[in-house]
CSV table of C-alpha atoms in Angstrom, one decimal:
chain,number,residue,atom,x,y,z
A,5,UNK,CA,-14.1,1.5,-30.5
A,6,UNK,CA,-11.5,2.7,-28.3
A,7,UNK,CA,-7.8,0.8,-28.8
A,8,UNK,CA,-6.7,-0.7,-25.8
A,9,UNK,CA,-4.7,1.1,-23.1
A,10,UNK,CA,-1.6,-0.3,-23.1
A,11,UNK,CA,0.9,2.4,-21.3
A,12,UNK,CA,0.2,3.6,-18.1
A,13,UNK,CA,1.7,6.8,-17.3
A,14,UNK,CA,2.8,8.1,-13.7
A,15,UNK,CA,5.0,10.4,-12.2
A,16,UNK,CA,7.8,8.5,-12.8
A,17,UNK,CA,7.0,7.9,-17.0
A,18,UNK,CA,5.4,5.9,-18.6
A,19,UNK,CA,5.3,1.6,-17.9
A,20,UNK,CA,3.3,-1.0,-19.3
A,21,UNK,CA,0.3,-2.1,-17.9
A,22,UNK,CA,0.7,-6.3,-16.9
A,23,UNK,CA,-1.2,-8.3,-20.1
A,24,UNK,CA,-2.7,-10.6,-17.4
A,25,UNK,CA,-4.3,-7.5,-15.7
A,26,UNK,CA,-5.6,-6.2,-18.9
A,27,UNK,CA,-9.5,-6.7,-19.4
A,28,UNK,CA,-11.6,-6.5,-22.3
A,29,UNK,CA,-13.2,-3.4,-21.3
A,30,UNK,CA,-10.1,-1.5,-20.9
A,31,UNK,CA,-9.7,2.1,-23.5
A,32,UNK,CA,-14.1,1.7,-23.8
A,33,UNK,CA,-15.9,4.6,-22.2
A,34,UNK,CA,-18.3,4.3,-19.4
A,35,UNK,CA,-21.6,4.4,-21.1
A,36,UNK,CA,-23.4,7.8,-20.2
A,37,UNK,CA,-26.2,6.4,-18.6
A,38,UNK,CA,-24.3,4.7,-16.3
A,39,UNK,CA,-21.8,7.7,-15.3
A,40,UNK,CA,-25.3,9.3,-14.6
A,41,UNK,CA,-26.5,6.9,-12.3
A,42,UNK,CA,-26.6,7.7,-8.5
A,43,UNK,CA,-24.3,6.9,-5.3
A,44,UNK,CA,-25.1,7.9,-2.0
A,45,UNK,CA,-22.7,9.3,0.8
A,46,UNK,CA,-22.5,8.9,4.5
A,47,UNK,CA,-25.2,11.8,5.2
A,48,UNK,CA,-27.6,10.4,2.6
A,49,UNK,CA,-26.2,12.7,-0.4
A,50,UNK,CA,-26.6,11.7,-3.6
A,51,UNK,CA,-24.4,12.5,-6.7
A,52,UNK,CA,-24.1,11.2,-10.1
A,53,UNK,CA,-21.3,7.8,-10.4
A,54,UNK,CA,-19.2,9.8,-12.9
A,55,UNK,CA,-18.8,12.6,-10.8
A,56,UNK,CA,-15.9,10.5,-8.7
A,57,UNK,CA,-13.8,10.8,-11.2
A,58,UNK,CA,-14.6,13.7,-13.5
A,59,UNK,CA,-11.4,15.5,-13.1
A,60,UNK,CA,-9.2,12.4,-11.8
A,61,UNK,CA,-8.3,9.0,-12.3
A,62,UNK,CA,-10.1,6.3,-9.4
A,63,UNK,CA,-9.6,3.1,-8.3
A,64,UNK,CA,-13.1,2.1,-7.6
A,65,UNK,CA,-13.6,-1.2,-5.8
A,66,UNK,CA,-17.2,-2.6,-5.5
A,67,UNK,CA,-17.3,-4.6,-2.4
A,68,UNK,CA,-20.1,-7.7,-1.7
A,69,UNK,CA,-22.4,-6.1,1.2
A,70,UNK,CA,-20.9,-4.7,4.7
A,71,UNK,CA,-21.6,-7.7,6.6
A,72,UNK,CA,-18.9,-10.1,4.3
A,73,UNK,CA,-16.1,-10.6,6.5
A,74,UNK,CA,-14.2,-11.0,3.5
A,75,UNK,CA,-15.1,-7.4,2.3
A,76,UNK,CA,-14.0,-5.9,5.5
A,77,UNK,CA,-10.4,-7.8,5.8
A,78,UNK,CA,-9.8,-6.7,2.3
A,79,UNK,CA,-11.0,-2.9,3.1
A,80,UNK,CA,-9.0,-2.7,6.1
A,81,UNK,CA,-6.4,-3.7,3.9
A,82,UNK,CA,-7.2,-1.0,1.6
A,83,UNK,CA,-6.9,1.7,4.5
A,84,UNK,CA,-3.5,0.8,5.0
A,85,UNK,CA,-2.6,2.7,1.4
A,86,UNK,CA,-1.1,6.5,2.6
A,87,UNK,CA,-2.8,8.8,1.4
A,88,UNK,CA,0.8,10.0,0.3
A,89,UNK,CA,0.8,7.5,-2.0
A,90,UNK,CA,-2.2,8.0,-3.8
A,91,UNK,CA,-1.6,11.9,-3.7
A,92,UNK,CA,1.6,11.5,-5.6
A,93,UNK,CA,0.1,9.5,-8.6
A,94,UNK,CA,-2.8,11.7,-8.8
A,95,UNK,CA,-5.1,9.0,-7.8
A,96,UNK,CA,-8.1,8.4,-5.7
A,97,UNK,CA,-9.4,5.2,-3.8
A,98,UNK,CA,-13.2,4.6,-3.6
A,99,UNK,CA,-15.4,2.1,-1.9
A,100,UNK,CA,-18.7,1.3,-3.3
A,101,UNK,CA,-21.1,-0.7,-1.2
A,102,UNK,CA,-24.6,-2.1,-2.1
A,103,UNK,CA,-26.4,-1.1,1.2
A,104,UNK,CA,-28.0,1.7,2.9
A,105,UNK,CA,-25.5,4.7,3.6
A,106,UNK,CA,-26.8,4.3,7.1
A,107,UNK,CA,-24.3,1.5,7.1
A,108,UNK,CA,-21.2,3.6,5.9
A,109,UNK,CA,-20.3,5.0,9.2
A,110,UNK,CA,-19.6,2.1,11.1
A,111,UNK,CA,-18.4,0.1,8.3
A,112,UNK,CA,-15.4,2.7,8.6
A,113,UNK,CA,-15.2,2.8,12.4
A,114,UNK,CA,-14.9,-1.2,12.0
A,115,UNK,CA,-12.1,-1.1,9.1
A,116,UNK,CA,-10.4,1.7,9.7
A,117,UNK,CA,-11.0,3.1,6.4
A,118,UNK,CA,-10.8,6.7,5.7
A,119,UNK,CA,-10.8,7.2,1.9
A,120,UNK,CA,-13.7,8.2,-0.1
A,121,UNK,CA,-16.5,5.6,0.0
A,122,UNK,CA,-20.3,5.7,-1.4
A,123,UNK,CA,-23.5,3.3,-1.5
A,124,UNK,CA,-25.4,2.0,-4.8
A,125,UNK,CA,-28.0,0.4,-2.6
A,126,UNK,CA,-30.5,-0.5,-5.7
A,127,UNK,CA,-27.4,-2.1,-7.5
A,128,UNK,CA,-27.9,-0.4,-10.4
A,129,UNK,CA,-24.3,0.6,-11.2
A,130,UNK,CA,-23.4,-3.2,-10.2
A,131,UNK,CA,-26.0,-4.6,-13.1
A,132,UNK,CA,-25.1,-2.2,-15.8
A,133,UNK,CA,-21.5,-2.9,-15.4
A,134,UNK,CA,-22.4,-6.2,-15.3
A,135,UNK,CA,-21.1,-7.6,-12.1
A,136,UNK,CA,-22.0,-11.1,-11.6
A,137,UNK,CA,-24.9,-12.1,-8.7
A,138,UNK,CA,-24.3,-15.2,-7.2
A,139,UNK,CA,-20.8,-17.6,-6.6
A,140,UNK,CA,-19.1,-19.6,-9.5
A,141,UNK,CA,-17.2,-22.6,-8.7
A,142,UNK,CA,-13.2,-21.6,-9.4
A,143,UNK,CA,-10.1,-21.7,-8.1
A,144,UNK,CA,-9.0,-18.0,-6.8
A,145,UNK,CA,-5.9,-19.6,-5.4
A,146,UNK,CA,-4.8,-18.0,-1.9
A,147,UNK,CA,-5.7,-14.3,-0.7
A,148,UNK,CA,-3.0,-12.1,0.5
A,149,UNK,CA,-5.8,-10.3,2.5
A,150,UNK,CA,-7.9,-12.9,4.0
A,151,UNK,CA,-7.0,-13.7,7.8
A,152,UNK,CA,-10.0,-15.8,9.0
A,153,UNK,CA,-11.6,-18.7,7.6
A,154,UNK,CA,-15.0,-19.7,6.5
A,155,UNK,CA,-16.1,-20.5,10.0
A,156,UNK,CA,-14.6,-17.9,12.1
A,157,UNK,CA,-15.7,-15.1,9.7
A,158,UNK,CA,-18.8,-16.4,9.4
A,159,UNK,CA,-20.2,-16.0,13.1
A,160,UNK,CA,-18.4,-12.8,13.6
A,161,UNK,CA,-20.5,-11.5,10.4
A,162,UNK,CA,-23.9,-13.3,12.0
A,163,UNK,CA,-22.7,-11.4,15.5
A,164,UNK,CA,-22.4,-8.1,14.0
A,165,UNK,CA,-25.6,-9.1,12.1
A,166,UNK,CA,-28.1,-9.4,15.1
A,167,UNK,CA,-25.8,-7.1,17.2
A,168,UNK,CA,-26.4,-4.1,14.7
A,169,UNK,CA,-28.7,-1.4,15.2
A,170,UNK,CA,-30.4,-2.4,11.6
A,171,UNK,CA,-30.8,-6.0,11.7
A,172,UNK,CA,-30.5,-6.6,7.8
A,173,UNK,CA,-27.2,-8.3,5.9
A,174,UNK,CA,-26.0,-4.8,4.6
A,175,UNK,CA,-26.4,-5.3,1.1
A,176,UNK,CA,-27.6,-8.5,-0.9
A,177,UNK,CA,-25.4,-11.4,0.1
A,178,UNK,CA,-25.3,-13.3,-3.5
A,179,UNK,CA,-24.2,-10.0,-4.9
A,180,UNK,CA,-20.4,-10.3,-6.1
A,181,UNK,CA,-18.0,-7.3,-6.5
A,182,UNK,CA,-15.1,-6.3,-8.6
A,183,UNK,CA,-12.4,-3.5,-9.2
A,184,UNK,CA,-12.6,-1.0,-12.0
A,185,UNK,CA,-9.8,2.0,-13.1
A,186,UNK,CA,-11.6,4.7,-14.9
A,187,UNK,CA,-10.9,8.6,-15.0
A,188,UNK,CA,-10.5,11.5,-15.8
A,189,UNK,CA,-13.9,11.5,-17.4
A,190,UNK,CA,-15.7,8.2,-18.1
A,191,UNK,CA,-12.5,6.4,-20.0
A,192,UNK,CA,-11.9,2.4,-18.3
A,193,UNK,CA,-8.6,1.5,-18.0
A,194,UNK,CA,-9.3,-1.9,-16.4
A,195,UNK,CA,-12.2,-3.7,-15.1
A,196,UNK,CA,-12.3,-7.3,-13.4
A,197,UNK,CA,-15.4,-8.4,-12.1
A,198,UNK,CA,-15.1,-10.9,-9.0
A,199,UNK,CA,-16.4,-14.5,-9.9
A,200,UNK,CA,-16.7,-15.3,-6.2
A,201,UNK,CA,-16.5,-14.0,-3.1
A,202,UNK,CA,-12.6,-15.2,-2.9
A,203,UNK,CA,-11.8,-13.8,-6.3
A,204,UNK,CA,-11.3,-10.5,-5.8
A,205,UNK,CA,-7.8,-8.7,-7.2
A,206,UNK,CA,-4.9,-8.4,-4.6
A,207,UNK,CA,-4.4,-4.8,-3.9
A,208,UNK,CA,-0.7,-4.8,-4.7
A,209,UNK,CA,-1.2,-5.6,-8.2
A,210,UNK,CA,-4.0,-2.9,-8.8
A,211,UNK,CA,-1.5,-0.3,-7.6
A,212,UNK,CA,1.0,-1.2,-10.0
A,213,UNK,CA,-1.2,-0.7,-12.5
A,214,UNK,CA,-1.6,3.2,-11.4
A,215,UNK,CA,1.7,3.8,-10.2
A,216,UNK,CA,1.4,3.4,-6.5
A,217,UNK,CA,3.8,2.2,-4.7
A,218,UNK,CA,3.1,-1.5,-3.1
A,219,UNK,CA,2.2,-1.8,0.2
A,220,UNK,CA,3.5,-4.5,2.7
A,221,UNK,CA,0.1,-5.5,4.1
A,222,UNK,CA,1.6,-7.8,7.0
A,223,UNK,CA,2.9,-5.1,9.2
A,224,UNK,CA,2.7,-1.0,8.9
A,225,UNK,CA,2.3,0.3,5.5
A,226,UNK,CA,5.6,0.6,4.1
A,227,UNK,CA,7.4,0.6,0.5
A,228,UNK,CA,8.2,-2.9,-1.0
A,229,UNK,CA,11.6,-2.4,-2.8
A,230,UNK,CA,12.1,-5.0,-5.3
């Protein structure tokens, strides 16, 4: 087995990765099977999972299903990252979703979002890398990312529900998500898998792991300087 990565290196050097933001996974290889497995693109296109990050290093976020209003405040968050920024560390962003790629489109238009994005609508990646399927009771503490609450986002995901051209919920609802650093080839560098639908990991603290610059999230994007 792989040691653990415990330097992250970036344009500016190397720095340590945060021990709290360390996983078990992290300096393991993506199994094989799994880097073979297939995602899905806006037009329908399918390529293998390991493809995204062959020749690079990704951040590859798994999101519920399209119709989480939780999902879609945090991706329009994630829009908000420059491209700059992720250009400069030699780093990609990618969106994986569990529903049909019909659903990609608008689930852009809606968020904004204009990074790279795919659909595992079977869930097979989600299984094998063992993302958890339904909500455990724990304390995520308070979201950065979240603006509405349960009620409000609720009936605006119901409204965009019935209001859709495809009346479905996008993806399976009791399907959770998670974040996962991997590249070039099929090396982890971090994985967290989401225990509910509130535990997802803020975006600021993902970036530092790859060398990104932070982004202030309340207003335009812009540098943090601490």
């Amino acid at each position: 087995m792989a040691a653990p990565v415990t330097q992250q290196v970036s344009g500016g050097g190397a720095r340590s990765l945060s021990p709290a933001l360390t996983g078990p996974e992290s300096g393991q290889p993506l199994a094989p099977s799994v880097a073979e497995l297939p995602v899905l693109d806006a037009s329908g296109r399918r390529l293998p999972f390991g493809a995204l990050f062959r020749e690079r290093r990704a951040v590859v976020v798994f999101v519920r299903h399209f119709l989480c209003y939780i999902c879609k405040e945090y991706v329009e968050d994630l829009a908000k990252i420059p491209r700059s920024f992720l250009q400069e560390a030699n780093v990609t962003l990618i969106v994986i979703g569990q529903s049909s790629y019909h659903h990609i489109e608008p689930f852009c238009k809606l968020t904004g979002y204009s990074h790279e994005i795919y659909v595992d609508p079977e869930r097979e990646i989600y299984k094998r890398l063992g993302m958890k399927r339904g909500e455990e009771i724990a304390s995520s503490g308070q979201s950065p990312h979240i603006k509405s609450n349960l009620l409000s986002g609720s009936l605006r995901s119901l409204w965009r529900a019935v209001t859709g051209p495809l009346f479905d919920f996008q993806g399976d609802p009791a399907q959770q998500g998670g974040t996962l650093i991997v590249g070039p080839g099929n090396n982890i560098h971090f994985m967290h898998r989401d225990r509910n639908r509130l535990d997802h990991k803020p975006i600021n603290s993902v970036l530092q792991l790859v060398g990104v610059p932070q982004v202030n999230f309340t207003s335009r994007p812009s540098v943090i300087h601490v």
